[in-house]
Each structure stands twice: as structure tokens, then as C-alpha cells.
XYZ file of C-alpha atoms in Angstrom:
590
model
C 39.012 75.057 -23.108
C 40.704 76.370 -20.414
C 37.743 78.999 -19.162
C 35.260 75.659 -19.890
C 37.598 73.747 -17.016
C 37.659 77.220 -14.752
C 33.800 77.446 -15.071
C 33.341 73.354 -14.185
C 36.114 73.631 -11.388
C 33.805 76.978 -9.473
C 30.787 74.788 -9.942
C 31.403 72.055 -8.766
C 33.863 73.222 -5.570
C 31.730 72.363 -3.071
C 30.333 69.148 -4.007
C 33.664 67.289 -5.205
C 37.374 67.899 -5.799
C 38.818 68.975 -9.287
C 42.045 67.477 -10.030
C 43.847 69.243 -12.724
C 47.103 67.589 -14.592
C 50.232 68.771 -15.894
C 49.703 68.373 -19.711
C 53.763 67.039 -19.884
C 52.495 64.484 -17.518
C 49.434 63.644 -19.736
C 51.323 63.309 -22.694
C 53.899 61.054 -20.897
C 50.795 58.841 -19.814
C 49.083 59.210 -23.230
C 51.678 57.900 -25.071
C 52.338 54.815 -23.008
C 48.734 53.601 -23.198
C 48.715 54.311 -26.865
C 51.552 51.914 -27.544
C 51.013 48.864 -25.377
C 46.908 49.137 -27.100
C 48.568 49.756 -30.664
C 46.550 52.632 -31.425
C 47.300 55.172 -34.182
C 45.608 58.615 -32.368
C 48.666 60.845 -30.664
C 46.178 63.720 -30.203
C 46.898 64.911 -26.440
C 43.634 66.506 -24.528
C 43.766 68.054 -21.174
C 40.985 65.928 -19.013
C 39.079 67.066 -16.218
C 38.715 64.022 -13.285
C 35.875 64.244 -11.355
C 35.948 62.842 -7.761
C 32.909 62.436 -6.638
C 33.373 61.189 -2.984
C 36.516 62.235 -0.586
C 38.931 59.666 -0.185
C 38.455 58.043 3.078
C 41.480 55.809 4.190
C 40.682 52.929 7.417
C 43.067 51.351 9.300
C 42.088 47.002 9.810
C 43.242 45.537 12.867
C 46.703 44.000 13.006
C 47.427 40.815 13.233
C 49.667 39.276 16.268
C 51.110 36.438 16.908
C 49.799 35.214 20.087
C 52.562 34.612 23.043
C 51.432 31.224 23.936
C 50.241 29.344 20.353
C 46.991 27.185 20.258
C 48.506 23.855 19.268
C 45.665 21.825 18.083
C 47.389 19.311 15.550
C 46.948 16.056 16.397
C 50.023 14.938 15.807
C 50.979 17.175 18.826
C 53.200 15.220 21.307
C 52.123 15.286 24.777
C 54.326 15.611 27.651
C 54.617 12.485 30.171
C 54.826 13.367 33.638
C 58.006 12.243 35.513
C 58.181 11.265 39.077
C 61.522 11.687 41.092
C 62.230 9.657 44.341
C 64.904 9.633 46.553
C 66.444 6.540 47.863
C 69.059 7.141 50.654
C 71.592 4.241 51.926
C 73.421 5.554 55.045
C 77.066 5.418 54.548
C 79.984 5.079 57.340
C 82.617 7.732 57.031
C 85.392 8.908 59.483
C 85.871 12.464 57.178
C 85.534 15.052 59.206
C 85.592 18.574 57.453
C 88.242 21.072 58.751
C 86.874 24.712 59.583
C 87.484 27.493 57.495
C 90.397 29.948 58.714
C 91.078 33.552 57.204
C 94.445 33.248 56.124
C 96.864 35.963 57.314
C 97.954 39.426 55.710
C 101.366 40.639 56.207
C 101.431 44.045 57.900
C 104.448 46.087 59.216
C 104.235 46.104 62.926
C 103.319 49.632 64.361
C 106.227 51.735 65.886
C 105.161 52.910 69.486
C 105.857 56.766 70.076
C 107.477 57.925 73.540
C 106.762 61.233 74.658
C 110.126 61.174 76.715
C 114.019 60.203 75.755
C 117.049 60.109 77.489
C 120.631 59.788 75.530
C 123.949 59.330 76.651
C 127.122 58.655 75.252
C 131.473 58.604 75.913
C 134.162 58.964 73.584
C 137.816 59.647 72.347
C 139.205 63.170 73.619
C 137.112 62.207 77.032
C 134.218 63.709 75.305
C 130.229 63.367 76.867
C 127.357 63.281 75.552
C 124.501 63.437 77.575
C 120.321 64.611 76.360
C 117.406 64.302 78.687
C 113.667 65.807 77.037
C 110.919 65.367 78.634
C 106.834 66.217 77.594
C 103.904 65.417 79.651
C 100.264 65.918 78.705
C 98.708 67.552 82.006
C 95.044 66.852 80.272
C 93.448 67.129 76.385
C 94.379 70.562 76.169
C 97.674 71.619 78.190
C 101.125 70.733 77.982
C 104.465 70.899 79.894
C 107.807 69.793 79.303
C 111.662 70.583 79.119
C 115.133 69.290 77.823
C 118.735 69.120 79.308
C 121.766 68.627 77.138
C 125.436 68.646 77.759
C 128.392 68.489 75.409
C 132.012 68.522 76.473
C 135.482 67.779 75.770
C 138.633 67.790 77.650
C 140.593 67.840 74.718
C 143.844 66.850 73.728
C 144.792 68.137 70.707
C 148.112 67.359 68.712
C 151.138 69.989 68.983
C 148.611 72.762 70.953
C 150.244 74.071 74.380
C 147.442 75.868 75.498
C 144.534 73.793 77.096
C 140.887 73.268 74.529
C 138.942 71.901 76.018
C 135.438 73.090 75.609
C 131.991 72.611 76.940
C 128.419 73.587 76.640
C 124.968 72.552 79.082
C 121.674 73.557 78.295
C 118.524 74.045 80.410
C 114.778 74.906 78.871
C 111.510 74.120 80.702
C 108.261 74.956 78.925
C 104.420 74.822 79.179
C 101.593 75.232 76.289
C 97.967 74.825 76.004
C 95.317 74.993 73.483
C 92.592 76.752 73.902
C 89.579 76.935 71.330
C 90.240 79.781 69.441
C 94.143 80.054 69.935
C 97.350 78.748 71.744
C 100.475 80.056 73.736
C 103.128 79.037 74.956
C 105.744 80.363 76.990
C 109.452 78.807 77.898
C 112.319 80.327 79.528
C 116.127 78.415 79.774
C 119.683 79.125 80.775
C 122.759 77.702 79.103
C 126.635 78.221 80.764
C 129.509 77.533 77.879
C 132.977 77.565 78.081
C 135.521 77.565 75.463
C 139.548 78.114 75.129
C 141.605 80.924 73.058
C 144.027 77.721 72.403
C 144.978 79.438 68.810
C 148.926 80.663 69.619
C 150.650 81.548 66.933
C 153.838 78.981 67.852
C 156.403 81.555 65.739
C 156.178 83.919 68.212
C 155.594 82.218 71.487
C 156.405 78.970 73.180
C 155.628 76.544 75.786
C 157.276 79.140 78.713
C 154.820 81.876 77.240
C 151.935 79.720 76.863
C 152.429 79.156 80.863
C 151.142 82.493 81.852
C 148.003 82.413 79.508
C 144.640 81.744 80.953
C 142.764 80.905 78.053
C 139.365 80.205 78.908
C 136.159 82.097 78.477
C 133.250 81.214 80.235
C 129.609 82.611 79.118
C 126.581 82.569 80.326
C 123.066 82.678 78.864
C 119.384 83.520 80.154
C 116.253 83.648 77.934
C 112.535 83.644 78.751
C 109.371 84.227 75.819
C 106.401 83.538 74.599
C 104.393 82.352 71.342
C 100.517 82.972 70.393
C 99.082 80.862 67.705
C 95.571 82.122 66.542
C 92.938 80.320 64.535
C 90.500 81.693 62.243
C 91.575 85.395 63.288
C 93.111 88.599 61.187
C 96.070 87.712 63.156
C 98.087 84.514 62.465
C 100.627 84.864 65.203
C 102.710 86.484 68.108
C 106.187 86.045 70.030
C 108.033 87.797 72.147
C 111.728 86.727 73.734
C 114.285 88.205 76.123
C 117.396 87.147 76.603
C 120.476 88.058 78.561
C 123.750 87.403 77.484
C 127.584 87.628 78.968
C 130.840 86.247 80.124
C 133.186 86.230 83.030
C 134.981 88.788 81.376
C 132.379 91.754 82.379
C 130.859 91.777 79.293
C 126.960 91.689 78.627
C 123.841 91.655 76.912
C 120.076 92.334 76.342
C 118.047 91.909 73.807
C 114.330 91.611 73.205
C 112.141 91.065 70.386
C 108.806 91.146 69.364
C 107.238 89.606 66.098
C 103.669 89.516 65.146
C 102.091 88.072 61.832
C 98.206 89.393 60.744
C 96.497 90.256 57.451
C 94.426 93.682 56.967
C 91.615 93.445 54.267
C 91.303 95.427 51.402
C 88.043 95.257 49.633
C 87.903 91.625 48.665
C 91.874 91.049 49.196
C 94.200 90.525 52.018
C 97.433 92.254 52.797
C 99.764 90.372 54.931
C 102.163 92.376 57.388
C 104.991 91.434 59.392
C 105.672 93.843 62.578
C 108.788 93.570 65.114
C 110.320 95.711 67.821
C 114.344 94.473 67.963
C 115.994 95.876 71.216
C 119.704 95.130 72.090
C 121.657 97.039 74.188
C 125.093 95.697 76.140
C 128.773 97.057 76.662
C 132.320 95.380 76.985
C 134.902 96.279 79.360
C 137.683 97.495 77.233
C 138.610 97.602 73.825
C 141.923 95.492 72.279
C 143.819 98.350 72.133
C 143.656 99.753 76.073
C 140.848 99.967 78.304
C 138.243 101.967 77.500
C 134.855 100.735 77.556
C 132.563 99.888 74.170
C 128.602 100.095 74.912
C 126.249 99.964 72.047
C 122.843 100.396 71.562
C 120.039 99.755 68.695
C 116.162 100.002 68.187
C 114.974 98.567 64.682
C 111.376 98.851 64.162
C 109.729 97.335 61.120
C 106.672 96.647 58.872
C 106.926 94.653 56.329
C 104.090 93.604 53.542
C 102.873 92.016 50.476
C 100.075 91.066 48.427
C 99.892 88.018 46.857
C 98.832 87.471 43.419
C 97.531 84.001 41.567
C 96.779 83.194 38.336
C 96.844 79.471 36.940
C 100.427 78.610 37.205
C 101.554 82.195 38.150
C 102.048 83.394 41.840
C 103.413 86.756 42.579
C 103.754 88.620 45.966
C 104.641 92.250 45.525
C 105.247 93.984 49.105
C 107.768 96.062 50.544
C 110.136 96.413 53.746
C 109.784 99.570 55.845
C 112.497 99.802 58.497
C 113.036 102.277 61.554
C 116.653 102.153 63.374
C 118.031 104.040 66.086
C 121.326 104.090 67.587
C 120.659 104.816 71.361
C 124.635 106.079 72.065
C 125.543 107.870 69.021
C 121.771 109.154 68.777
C 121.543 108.233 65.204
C 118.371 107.997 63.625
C 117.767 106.063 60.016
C 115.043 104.970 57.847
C 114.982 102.430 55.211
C 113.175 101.634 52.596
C 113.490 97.577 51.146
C 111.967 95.584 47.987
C 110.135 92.563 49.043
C 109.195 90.860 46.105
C 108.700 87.210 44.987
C 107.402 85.259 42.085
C 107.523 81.549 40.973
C 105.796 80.028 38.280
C 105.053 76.054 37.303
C 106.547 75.447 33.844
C 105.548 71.775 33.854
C 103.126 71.583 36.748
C 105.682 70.171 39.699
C 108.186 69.030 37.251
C 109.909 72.467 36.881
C 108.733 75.369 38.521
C 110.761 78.994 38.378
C 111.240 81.220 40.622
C 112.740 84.868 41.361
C 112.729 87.133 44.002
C 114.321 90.857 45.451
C 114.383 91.254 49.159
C 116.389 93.370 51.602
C 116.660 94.127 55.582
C 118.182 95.517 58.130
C 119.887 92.831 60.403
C 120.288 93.436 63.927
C 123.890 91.670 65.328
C 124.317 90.787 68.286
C 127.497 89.507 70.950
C 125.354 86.380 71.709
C 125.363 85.348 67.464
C 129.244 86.165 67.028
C 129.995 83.758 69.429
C 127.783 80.786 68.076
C 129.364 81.328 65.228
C 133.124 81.731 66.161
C 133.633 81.015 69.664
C 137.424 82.611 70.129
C 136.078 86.159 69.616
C 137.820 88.408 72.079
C 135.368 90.634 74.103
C 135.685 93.642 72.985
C 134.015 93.586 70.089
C 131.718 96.745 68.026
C 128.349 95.562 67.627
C 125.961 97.318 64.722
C 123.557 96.466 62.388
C 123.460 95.241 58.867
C 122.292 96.990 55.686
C 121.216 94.241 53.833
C 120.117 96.260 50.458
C 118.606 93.557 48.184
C 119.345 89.975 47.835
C 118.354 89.075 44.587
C 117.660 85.306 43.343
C 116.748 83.397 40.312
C 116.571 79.953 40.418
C 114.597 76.481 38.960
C 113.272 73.703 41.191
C 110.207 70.459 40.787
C 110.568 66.705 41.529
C 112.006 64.450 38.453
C 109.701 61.894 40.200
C 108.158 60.930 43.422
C 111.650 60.124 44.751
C 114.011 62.901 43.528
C 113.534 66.700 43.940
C 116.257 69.466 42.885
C 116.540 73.126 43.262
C 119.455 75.043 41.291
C 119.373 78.644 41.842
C 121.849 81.789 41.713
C 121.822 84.892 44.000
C 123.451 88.411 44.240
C 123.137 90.448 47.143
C 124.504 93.777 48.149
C 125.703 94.599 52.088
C 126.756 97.364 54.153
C 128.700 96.857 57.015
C 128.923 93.430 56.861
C 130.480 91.750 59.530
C 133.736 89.794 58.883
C 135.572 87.520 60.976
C 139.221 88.286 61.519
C 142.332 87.866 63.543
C 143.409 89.806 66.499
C 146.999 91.005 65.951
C 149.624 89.612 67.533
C 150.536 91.888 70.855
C 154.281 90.644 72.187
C 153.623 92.771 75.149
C 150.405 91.361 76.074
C 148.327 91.925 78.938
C 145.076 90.435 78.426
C 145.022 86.498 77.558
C 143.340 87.108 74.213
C 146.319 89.204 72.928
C 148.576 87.241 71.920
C 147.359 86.465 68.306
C 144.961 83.594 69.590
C 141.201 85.208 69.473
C 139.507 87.003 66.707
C 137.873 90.287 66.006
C 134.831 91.373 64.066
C 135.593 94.004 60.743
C 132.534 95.216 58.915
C 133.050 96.544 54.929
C 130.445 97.012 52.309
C 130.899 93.549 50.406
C 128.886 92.286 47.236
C 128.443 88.314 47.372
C 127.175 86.218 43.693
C 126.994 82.453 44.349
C 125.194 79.466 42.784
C 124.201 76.587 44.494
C 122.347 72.949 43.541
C 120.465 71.318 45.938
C 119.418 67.373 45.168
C 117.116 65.194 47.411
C 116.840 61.173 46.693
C 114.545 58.776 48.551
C 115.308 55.838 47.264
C 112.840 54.305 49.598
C 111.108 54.877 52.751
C 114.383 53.180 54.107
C 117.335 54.941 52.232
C 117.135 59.074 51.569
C 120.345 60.850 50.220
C 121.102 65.213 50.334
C 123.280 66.681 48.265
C 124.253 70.119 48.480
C 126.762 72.515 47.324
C 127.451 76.338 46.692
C 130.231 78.236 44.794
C 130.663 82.114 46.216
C 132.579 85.077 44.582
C 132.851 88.614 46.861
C 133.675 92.240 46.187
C 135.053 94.349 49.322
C 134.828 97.670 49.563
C 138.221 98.747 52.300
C 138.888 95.088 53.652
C 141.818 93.587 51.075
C 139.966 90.119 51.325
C 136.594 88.874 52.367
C 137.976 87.266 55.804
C 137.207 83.905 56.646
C 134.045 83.215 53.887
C 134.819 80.363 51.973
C 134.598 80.200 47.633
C 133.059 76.824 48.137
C 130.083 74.787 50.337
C 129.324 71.277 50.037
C 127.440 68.898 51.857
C 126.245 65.316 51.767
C 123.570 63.365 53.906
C 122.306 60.126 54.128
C 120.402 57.959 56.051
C 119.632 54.014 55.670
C 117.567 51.596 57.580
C 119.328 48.895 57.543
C 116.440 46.280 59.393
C 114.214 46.563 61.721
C 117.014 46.625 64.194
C 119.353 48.291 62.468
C 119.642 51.941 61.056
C 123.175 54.208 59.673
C 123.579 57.211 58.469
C 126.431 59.453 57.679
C 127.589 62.906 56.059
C 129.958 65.308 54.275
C 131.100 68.170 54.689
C 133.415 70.512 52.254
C 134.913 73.108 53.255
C 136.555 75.987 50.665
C 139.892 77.967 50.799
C 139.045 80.954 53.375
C 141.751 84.080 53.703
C 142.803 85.948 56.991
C 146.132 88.159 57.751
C 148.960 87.929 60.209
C 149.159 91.186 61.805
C 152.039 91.964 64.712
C 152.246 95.032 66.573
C 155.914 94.699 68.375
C 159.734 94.208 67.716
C 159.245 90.174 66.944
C 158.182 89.010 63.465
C 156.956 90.508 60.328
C 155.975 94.294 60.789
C 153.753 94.550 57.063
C 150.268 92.703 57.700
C 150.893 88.815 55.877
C 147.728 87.487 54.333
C 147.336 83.803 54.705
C 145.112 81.490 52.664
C 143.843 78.638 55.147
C 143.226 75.184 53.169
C 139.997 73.616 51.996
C 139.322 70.491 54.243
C 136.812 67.554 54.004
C 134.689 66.392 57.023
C 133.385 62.945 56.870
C 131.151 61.606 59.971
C 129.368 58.419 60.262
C 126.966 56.915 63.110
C 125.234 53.017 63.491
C 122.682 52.405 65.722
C 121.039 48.728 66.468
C 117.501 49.281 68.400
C 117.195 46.624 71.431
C 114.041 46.847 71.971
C 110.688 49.625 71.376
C 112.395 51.736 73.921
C 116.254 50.862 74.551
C 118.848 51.639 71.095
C 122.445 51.640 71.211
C 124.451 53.988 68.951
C 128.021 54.445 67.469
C 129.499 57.709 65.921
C 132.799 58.550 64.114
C 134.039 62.244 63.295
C 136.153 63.696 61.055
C 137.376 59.537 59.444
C 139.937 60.837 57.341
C 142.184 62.461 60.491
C 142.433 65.705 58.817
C 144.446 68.305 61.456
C 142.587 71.235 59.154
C 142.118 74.445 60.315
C 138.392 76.059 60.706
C 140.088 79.202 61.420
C 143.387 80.394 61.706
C 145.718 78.637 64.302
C 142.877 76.587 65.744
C 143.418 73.058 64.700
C 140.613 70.844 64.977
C 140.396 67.563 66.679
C 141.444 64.480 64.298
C 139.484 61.019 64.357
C 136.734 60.750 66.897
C 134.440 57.780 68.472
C 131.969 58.144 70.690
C 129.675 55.348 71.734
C 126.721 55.260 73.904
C 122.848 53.898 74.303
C 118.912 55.359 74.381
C 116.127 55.329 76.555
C 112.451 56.221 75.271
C 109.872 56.068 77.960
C 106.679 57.618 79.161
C 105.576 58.717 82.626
């Protein structure tokens, strides 16, 4: 059967189609048919269909309902066409529409800027207060100005028998301009200050002695340099300065140094270096002891650099400190070698970012820096560098908010010949006026300082912003007994308040630690064994209001040290207790 249906199926191939079934299928089919016709055969037969024409399938046309339907009922209702007419009746009214008005926005009024101010002021201890700055624009693209200051007091201290009164005038004139590629500027000033050894030791002299002491020191200051500013250039910037220092006591000094800031490339990197040249040279007439003269002399020259590293929230500058030092009288010649290093990375984006770092130098000292410092150094005085080793710091800082931003961090740092502040012994057969236990002298030792310090910054508002610092300090000498004069503790608190538009305060803090020095006497009177002598921590509170008259004319009040303290800031030099000083502001332009 099945080579009959082969045979049929090659036969007929090309006229028709053979269709071939699945017997199961049959059978299923079969078997169906046979039941609903009630037939008795259930003999299954495979079938051959025979097709004799290809199925050809057409598509008809579809039908659509048209958009707009032919309505022809006749029951259709018809739509009546409407007519509208207006009929206007002229009416009397007296209404008369207001016209629209934009209504106002509230805006703060904008503060005018004055290139120019002048201050003065008068208070207790027949203290003045006088500040003049001045800045004109010659044209778009130069510059020149200048300020005057002058600070005095005749003083008047409580139980002090020598006279303190102290004083200090500046002078700077400058002139700038901006060119298209870079801009200089160059200034030169002069500043004359004088200031009283009023410290005497009141166990060993008197009123009678303190009659043939001429305490006062008078120095003077000179100072001319330069800045270059450079855009889109290798080099970032430039300054030179010179300045001349000295007293009426045939002492003096010069000093010049030279900074420049550029980055050298290196493939596709840059390496930024630091370069400076610090001269000083100067002499004093004596020493303490007797008269023979002190001159000293130093050249530093170094290069320092780093290259800075970034990755996501990681920045890293690795670099190093290369420093050159001469001593032009004892022809000494010394080379050092510092870390320069510095990384901080962003924890919690600015929330709390931490930092580290390992740096060291070579810092040049100078007569001119002693005395801004303490100004009751004697003048005669040994003036040499500073081997700053490595100053090491770890620390955490971010912004809680938009409003509050801290910084906590702990260093250690390692010094050679550091210098300390000490007093002069006590000479009872004095011949100078600075030898009678009332000036101080510098000491250097090899000390190791560890402090940690917090740092928090509030603005409460664009009107109110609050400082708080603070610092606790530990030292290790080397040959001193004590770390003269440097406190165990720093604190410090500012704040500032607009009060209205008219009227603005402000006021601060300032703590002060225990600090050590030593009684030392070199005669028949007093103690012969050195005494060491702690001095006592003291607060500093100072407070100023101000009420602005107009754009340009302010008033101002100020009040130092509230509390009356008679502390010491160094050893027999009391300070001056409650202070007011009162005076008024002038803004203008030419």
C-alpha cells in the first residue's frame, strides 16, 4: 500500500499536491464519524487526498464606517437656523476704572563701596588711634594708593615707676597695574616705633634707681619690593622685598628675599617648585655681658617641590624640601634635606574630610621678627636660623552644614635651635638701661612640641558669625630647664553681629596659658641660684559697637581687657587694665 501511495505521489507531483496523514490522526477522525453515523465498520485505511487546484486565498475590501454618515431617515430632525441681534441701551455711569500698578518687591538696599577711609579715635591711658588708606584708579588698568596708621599710648600703668608708654606710625605708598598677560606691583614704606623697658624687678630696685634709667627704645624701619602675577604662564608668580631694620641703640639690619612660584612639565604632568634667595645680614653694638660687638650673617637658598596626585576622593602631593645655608661670619656651610608631603581625603564628600601631612624647613630669624613679637628685647641679641626637621599633622575637618565648619587636628614637630624668649639677669651694677632685669634675651635649645587644637566656625546668619578656637601644647627641651615663655594652652573666641542696618558689634576672647621664665641675679643683692617663676594664665575680653550715620560717616566704641586683669604677658611687664577708646569713620572717594 505504501509503494501504491509512493508511485501515485511521483506521478502526480507536478500536476497537484499529495497530502499524506498521520494514521493516529486518521483513526482519531475515523472513529468520531463512525459514532455520531452509528456505523459498525472500525477498519482504519490510510487515504490518499487529491488536490487538484492550489489553494488560492483573496483578500475583499473592508468595510469603513464613513466619518460623516449619510442620514437619509426621514424622521431625521433638521436644524432651524437662529438669528442673534444685538440691542444696545446706553447707560450713564460715573465708574471710572483705576490703572493697573506692579506692586512692589522688597529688596535690600545696595551698600555703596568707597575706595578711600579715614579712622580716628581717643581713649583711656591718652591713647590715639588714627588710619588714613587711600586707592585711586589712574585708568582701567593701573592703580596707586597708600595707608598711614598711628597707634600710641602715654601710659599710666598701676604701681610701674618707669615710664610705658609706647607708640608705633606707619607709612606705605604703592602702585600696580594690569597688563594682559600679567601684573606687578611694587610698594615701598617706613615705620618709626618706640617702646619702654618699664619691666623692673621692684625687689631689687626702687623709685631712686628707677630715676637714672632711660628706658626707651626707639626703632626704625625701611622696606621697598615688588610682586609679579602671571596668567596662563609656567610661572605663577614672583616677589622680591628689602628691608632695613634698626634702633637708636646702633643696632641694624638687612634683609632681602626673593620668592618665585612656576611648574616644569613632565610628560603629561606638572611639577610645582618653590625657589627663594633669603639674605640677612646686621650686627649689634655690644653684647649683655661687656662690649663687644655681635654681627651675623646668613644665605638660605631653597627649592622646594611636589607632585600632586588625584584620584576620586583621594589627593596626595608628594615633594620634597631642598635647602642651601651659609653662615657668612663663621663661614659655615650646610645642606638640608626636608619631607614635604601632604594628603587629605573626603570621607563623606565635605562632611568629613582627613587629612595628614610631614613638612620641614629651615627658618631664617631675624632682629626685625623678635621684636614684633616681644618688644623689650635688649639689643644684643644672637641671630641664627631654625632647623625645623618635620612638623607632622593629622587631623579631620568638613562643614556639619552650610553654617558650621570644624577642623580638629594634632601635630608633632621636631626643632633645632629654637628660639626662646627669656629674661635678662638682673645686673645690680648696671650700666646699660636694659640691665637691670627689665628686657629680655633670646635662648635657642633643640625642643620637641605635640599639641591638639579644635577650630569651630558658626554663621548663624549673614548677620551673626561666631570663631572658636583653642590649642593644648606639651614641650621637650633639650639644655633649657623649661620651654621659656610658650604657653600649655591657646584659646580664642570671635564674634561679630549686625545688629540693624545702623547698627553692628562684635567682640572677642582671648586665653592665655601658664608660661615659665627664671629670675637670674648676677651681684651681692638677692637670690644667687637662678629662681624659676611660673607667670599666671590670664583672660582677655574686648568688645567694640559701632552705629553707621550715614553710607560714608560710622561712629565706633571699643573696650579692652573688661575684666581689669593687671596679668602679666611676660615677666614684670604688667599690662594695662580696662580700656575705652571712642572715635568716628570717614569713607569717601576722590
Amino acid at each position: 500500500m505504501e509503494q501504491s501511495i509512493q508511485k501515485n505521489y511521483s506521478s502526480q507531483k507536478s500536476k497537484h499536491m499529495n497530502i499524506k496523514y498521520n494514521p493516529l490522526l486518521i483513526a482519531l477522525l475515523s472513529f468520531s464519524f463512525v459514532v455520531a453515523q452509528e456505523r459498525t465498520k472500525d477498519t482504519i485505511d490510510s487515504q490518499t487526498v487529491n488536490v487538484i487546484k492550489p489553494y488560492t486565498p483573496t483578500i475583499s475590501d473592508a468595510f469603513k464606517i464613513k466619518d460623516i454618515p449619510s442620514l437619509d431617515d426621514e424622521n431625521t430632525i433638521k436644524k432651524k437656523e437662529v438669528k442673534y441681534n444685538i440691542f444696545s441701551i446706553p447707560v450713564a455711569s460715573t465708574f471710572t476704572p483705576a490703572k493697573g500698578k506692579a506692586a512692589d518687591v522688597d529688596k535690600a538696599k545696595p551698600l555703596l563701596l568707597y575706595d578711600n577711609y579715614a579712622s580716628l579715635g581717643f581713649g583711656t591711658y591718652t591713647t590715639m588711634l588714627g588710619e588714613l588708606y587711600l586707592n585711586h584708579a589712574i585708568n582701567s588698568t593701573e592703580n596707586v594708593g597708600g595707608y598711614f596708621s598711628h597707634h600710641s599710648s602715654q601710659g599710666g600703668i598701676e604701681d610701674v615707676i618707669l615710664d610705658d608708654a609706647f607708640s608705633k606710625t606707619s607709612l606705605n605708598a604703592n602702585y600696580s597695574q594690569k597688563l594682559n598677560d600679567f601684573s606687578w606691583k611694587i610698594d615701598l614704606g617706613a615705620s618709626l616705633q618706640a617702646s619702654n623697658w618699664y619691666g623692673l624687678p621692684q625687689d631689687f630696685f626702687d623709685a631712686t634707681d628707677a630715676q637714672m634709667i632711660d628706658p626707651q627704645i626707639k626703632y626704625n624701619s625701611f622696606y621697598v619690593g615688588g610682586k609679579l602675577k602671571f596668567d596662563d604662564s609656567f610661572m605663577d608668580d614672583g616677589s622680591v622685598r628689602f628691608r632695613r631694620f634698626g634702633d637708636d641703640r646702633d643696632s641694624g639690619e638687612n634683609r632681602f628675599v626673593a620668592k618665585t612660584r612656576f611648574s616644569i612639565p613632565v610628560v603629561d604632568e606638572e611639577i610645582a617648585t618653590e625657589l627663594r634667595v633669603d639674605y640677612i645680614s646686621g650686627n649689634f653694638n655690644r653684647n649683655f655681658f661687656n662690649e663687644q660687638e655681635i654681627n651675623y650673617g646668613n644665605v638660605i637658598v631653597g627649592a622646594a617641590a611636589f607632585y600632586e596626585l588625584k584620584e576620586d576622593d583621594l589627593t596626595v602631593e608628594l615633594g620634597a624640601n631642598f635647602v642651601y645655608a651659609k653662615d657668612t661670619e663663621f663661614d659655615d656651610n650646610r645642606f638640608f634635606i626636608y619631607p614635604n608631603i601632604e594628603a587629605s581625603y573626603r570621607v563623606v564628600s565635605d562632611i568629613l574630610i582627613g587629612y595628614a601631612g610631614i613638612k620641614g624647613d629651615l627658618i631664617q630669624n631675624s632682629y626685625y621678627d623678635f621684636v614684633q613679637t616681644n618688644p623689650f628685647v635688649s639689643p644684643t641679641l644672637l641671630v641664627t636660623p631654625t632647623d625645623q626637621r618635620y612638623r607632622a599633622f593629622l587631623g579631620l575637618k568638613g562643614r556639619l552644614s552650610n553654617n558650621v565648619s570644624y577642623n580638629i587636628k594634632g601635630n608633632y614637630w621636631a626643632e633645632q635651635a629654637k628660639p626662646l624668649f627669656k629674661a635678662n639677669p638682673v645686673q645690680t651694677f648696671a650700666e646699660e638701661d636694659y640691665q637691670y632685669g627689665n628686657s629680655y634675651n633670646v635662648v635657642y635649645d633643640d625642643v620637641k612640641t605635640y599639641s591638639i587644637a579644635g577650630e569651630l566656625n558658626i554663621d548663624v546668619n549673614r548677620n551673626f558669625t561666631l570663631g572658636i578656637k583653642g590649642e593644648y601644647f606639651g614641650y621637650s627641651t633639650e639644655d633649657q630647664e623649661e620651654a621659656w615663655n610658650l604657653p600649655d594652652v591657646k584659646g580664642s573666641l570671635f564674634l561679630d553681629y549686625q545688629i540693624s542696618e545702623k547698627w553692628f558689634a562684635g567682640g572677642s576672647l582671648f586665653f592665655i596659658g601658664e608660661r615659665k621664665d627664671q629670675i637670674v641675679v648676677d651681684g651681692t643683692l638677692g637670690p644667687v641660684e637662678p629662681e624659676t617663676v611660673v607667670l599666671d594664665s590670664y583672660f582677655d575680653a574686648n568688645a567694640h559697637l559701632g552705629y553707621r550715620l550715614t553710607d560714608q560717616l560710622s561712629f565706633f566704641a571699643k573696650a579692652n581687657n573688661i575684666a581689669n586683669q593687671d596679668y602679666q604677658r611676660w615677666l614684670n611687664f604688667p599690662v594695662q587694665g580696662i580700656q575705652f577708646l571712642a572715635g568716628a569713620t570717614y569713607q569717601f572717594d576722590f
